[in-house]
PDB file of C-alpha atoms in Angstrom:
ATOM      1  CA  UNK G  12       0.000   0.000   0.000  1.00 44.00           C
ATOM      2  CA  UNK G  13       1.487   3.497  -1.006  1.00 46.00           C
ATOM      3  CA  UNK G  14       2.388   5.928   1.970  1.00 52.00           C
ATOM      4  CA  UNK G  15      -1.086   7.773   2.772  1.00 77.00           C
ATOM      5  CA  UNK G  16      -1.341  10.931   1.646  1.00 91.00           C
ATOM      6  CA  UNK G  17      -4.142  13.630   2.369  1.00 93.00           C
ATOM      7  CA  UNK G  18      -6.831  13.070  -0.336  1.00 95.00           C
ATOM      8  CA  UNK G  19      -6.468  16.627  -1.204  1.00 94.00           C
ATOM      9  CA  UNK G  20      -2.694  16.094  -1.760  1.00 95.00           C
ATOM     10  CA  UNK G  21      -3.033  12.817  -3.437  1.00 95.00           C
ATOM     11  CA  UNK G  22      -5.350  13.823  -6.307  1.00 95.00           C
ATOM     12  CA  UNK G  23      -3.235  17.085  -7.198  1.00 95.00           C
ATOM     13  CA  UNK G  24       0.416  14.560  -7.992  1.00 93.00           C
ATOM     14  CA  UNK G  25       1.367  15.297 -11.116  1.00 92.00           C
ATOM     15  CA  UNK G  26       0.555  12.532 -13.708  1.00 92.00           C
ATOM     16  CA  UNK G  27      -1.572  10.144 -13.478  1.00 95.00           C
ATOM     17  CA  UNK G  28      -3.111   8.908  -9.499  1.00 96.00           C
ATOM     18  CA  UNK G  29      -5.640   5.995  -8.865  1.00 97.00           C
ATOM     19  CA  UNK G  30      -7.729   6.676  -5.378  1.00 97.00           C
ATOM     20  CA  UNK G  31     -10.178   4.369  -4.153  1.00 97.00           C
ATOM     21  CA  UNK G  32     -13.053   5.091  -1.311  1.00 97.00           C
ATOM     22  CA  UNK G  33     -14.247   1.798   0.599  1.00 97.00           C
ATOM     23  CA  UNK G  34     -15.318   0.689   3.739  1.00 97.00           C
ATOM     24  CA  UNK G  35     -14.343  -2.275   5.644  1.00 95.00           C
ATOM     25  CA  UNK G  36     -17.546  -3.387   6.329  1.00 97.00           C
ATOM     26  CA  UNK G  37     -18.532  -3.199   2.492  1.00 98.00           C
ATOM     27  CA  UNK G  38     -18.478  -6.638   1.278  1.00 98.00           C
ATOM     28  CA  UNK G  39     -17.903  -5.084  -2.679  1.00 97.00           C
ATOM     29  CA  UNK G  40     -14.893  -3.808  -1.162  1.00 97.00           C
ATOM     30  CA  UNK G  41     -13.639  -6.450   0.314  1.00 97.00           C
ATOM     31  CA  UNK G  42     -13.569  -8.551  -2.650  1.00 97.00           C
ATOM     32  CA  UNK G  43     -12.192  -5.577  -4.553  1.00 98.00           C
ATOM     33  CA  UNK G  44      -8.868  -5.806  -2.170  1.00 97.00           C
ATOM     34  CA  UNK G  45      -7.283  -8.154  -3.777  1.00 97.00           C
ATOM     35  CA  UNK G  46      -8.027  -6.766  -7.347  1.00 97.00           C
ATOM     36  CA  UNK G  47      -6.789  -3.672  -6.191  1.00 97.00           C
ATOM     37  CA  UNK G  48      -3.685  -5.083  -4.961  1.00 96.00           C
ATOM     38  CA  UNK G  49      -3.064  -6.762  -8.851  1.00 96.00           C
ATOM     39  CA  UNK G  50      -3.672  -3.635 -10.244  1.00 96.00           C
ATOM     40  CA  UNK G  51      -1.364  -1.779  -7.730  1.00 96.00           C
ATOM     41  CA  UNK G  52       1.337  -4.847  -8.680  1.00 95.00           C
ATOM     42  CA  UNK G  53       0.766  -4.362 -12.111  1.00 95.00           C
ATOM     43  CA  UNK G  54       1.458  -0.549 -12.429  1.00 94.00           C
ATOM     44  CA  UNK G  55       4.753  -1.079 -10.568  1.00 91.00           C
ATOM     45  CA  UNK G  56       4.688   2.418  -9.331  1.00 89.00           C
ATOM     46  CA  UNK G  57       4.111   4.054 -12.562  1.00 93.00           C
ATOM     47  CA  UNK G  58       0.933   5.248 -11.131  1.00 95.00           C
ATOM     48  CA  UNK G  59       0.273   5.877  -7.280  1.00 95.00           C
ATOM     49  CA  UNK G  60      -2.939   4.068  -6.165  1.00 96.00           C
ATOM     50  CA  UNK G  61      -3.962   5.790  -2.652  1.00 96.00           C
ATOM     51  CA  UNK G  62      -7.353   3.828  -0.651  1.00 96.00           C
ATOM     52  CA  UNK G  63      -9.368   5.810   1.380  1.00 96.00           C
ATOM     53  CA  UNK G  64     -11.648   4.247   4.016  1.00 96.00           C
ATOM     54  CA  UNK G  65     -15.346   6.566   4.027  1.00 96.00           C
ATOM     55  CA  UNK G  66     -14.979   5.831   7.763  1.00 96.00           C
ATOM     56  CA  UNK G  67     -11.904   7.245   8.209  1.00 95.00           C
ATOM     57  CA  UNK G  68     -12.062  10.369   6.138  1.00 95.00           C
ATOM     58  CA  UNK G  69     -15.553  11.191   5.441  1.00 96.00           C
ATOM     59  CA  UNK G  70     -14.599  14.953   4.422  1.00 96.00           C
ATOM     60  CA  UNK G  71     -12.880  13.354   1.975  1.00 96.00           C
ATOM     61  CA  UNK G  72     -15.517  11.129   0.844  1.00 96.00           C
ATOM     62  CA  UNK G  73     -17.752  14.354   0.906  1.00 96.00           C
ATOM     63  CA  UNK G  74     -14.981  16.307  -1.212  1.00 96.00           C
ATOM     64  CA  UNK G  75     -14.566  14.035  -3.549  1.00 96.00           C
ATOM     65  CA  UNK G  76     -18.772  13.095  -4.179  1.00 97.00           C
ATOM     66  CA  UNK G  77     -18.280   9.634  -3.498  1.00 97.00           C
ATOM     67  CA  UNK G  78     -21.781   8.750  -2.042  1.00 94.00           C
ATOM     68  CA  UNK G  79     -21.162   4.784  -2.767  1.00 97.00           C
ATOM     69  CA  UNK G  80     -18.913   2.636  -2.227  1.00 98.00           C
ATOM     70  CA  UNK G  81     -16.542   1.412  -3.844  1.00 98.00           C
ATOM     71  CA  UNK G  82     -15.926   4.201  -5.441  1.00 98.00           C
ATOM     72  CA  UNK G  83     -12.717   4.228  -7.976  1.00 98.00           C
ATOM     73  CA  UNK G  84     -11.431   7.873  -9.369  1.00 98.00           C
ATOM     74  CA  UNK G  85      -8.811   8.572 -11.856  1.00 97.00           C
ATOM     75  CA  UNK G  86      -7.147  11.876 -11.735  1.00 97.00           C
ATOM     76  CA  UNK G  87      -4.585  13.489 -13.751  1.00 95.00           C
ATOM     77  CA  UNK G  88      -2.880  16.968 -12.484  1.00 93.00           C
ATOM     78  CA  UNK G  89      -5.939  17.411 -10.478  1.00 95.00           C
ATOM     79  CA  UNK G  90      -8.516  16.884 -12.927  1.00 95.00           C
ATOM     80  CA  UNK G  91     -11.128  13.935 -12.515  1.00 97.00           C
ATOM     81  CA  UNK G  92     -10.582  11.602 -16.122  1.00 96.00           C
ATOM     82  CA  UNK G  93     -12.478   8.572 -15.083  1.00 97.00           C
ATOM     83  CA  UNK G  94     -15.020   7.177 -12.174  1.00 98.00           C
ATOM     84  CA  UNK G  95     -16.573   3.945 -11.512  1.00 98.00           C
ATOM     85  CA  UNK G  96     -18.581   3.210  -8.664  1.00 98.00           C
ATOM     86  CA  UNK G  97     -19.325  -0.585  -7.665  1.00 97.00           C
ATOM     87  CA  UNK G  98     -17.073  -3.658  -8.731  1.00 97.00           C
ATOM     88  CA  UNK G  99     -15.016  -3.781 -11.374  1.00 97.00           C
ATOM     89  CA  UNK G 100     -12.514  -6.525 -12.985  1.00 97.00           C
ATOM     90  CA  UNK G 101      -8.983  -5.613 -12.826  1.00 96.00           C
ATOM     91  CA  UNK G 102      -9.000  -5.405 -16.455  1.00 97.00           C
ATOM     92  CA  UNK G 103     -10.821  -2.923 -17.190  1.00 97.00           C
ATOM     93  CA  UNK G 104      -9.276  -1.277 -14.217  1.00 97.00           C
ATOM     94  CA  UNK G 105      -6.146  -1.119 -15.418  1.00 96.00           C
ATOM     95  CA  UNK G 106      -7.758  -0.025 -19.426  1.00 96.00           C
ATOM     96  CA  UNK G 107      -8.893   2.803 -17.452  1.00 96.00           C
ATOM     97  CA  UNK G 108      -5.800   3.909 -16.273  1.00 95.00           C
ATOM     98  CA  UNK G 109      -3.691   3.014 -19.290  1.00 93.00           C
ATOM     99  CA  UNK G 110      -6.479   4.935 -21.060  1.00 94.00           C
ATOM    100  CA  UNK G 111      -5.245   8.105 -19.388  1.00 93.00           C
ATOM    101  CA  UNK G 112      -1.874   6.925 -19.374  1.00 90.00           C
ATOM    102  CA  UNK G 113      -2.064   6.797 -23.359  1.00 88.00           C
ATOM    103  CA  UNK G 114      -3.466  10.493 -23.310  1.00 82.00           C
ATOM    104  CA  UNK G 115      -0.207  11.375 -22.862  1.00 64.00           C
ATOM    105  CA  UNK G 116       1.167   9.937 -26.096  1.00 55.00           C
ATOM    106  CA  UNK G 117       0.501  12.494 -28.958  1.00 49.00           C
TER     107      UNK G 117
END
């Protein structure tokens, strides 16, 4: 798991940043965990992925609109480029973020 960061920090890295809201009582999150954990695997570092229990920070839950859980957001320089709310596979996960990875590339 990356070193936490404030939300507010997180989503302003430059590049590309994967955040995730849960709870630990959410039972969609808890089988997302270990998808997560792939994905994080999979990027290598290339992109930070920061979780965010609702529980824990719910200012930054409010902040950020998340209203359901899980809730996955993309951001890039500060500006929302993606959001899913409920499961997900890893694969389309990760064509999400390569998505805005490939925005780069002109």
């Amino acid at each position: 798991m990356e070193k936490t960061l404030p939300y507010t920090e997180a989503r302003k890295l430059t590049g590309a940043v994967l955040i995730e809201f849960y709870a630990s009582w959410c039972p969609h999150c808890q089988r997302m965990m270990p998808i997560v954990e792939n994905v994080r695997e999979l990027l290598g570092g290339q992109v930070p992925v920061y979780q965010y229990d609702i529980d824990k920070y719910p200012a930054d839950a409010e902040a950020a609109g998340v209203d359901s859980v899980p809730t996955f957001i993309i951001y890039d320089d500060d500006r929302e480029m993606w959001r899913h709310t409920g499961e997900i596979s890893g694969d389309t996960l990760m064509a999400n973020v390569d998505a805005v990875l490939n925005s780069y590339v002109e």
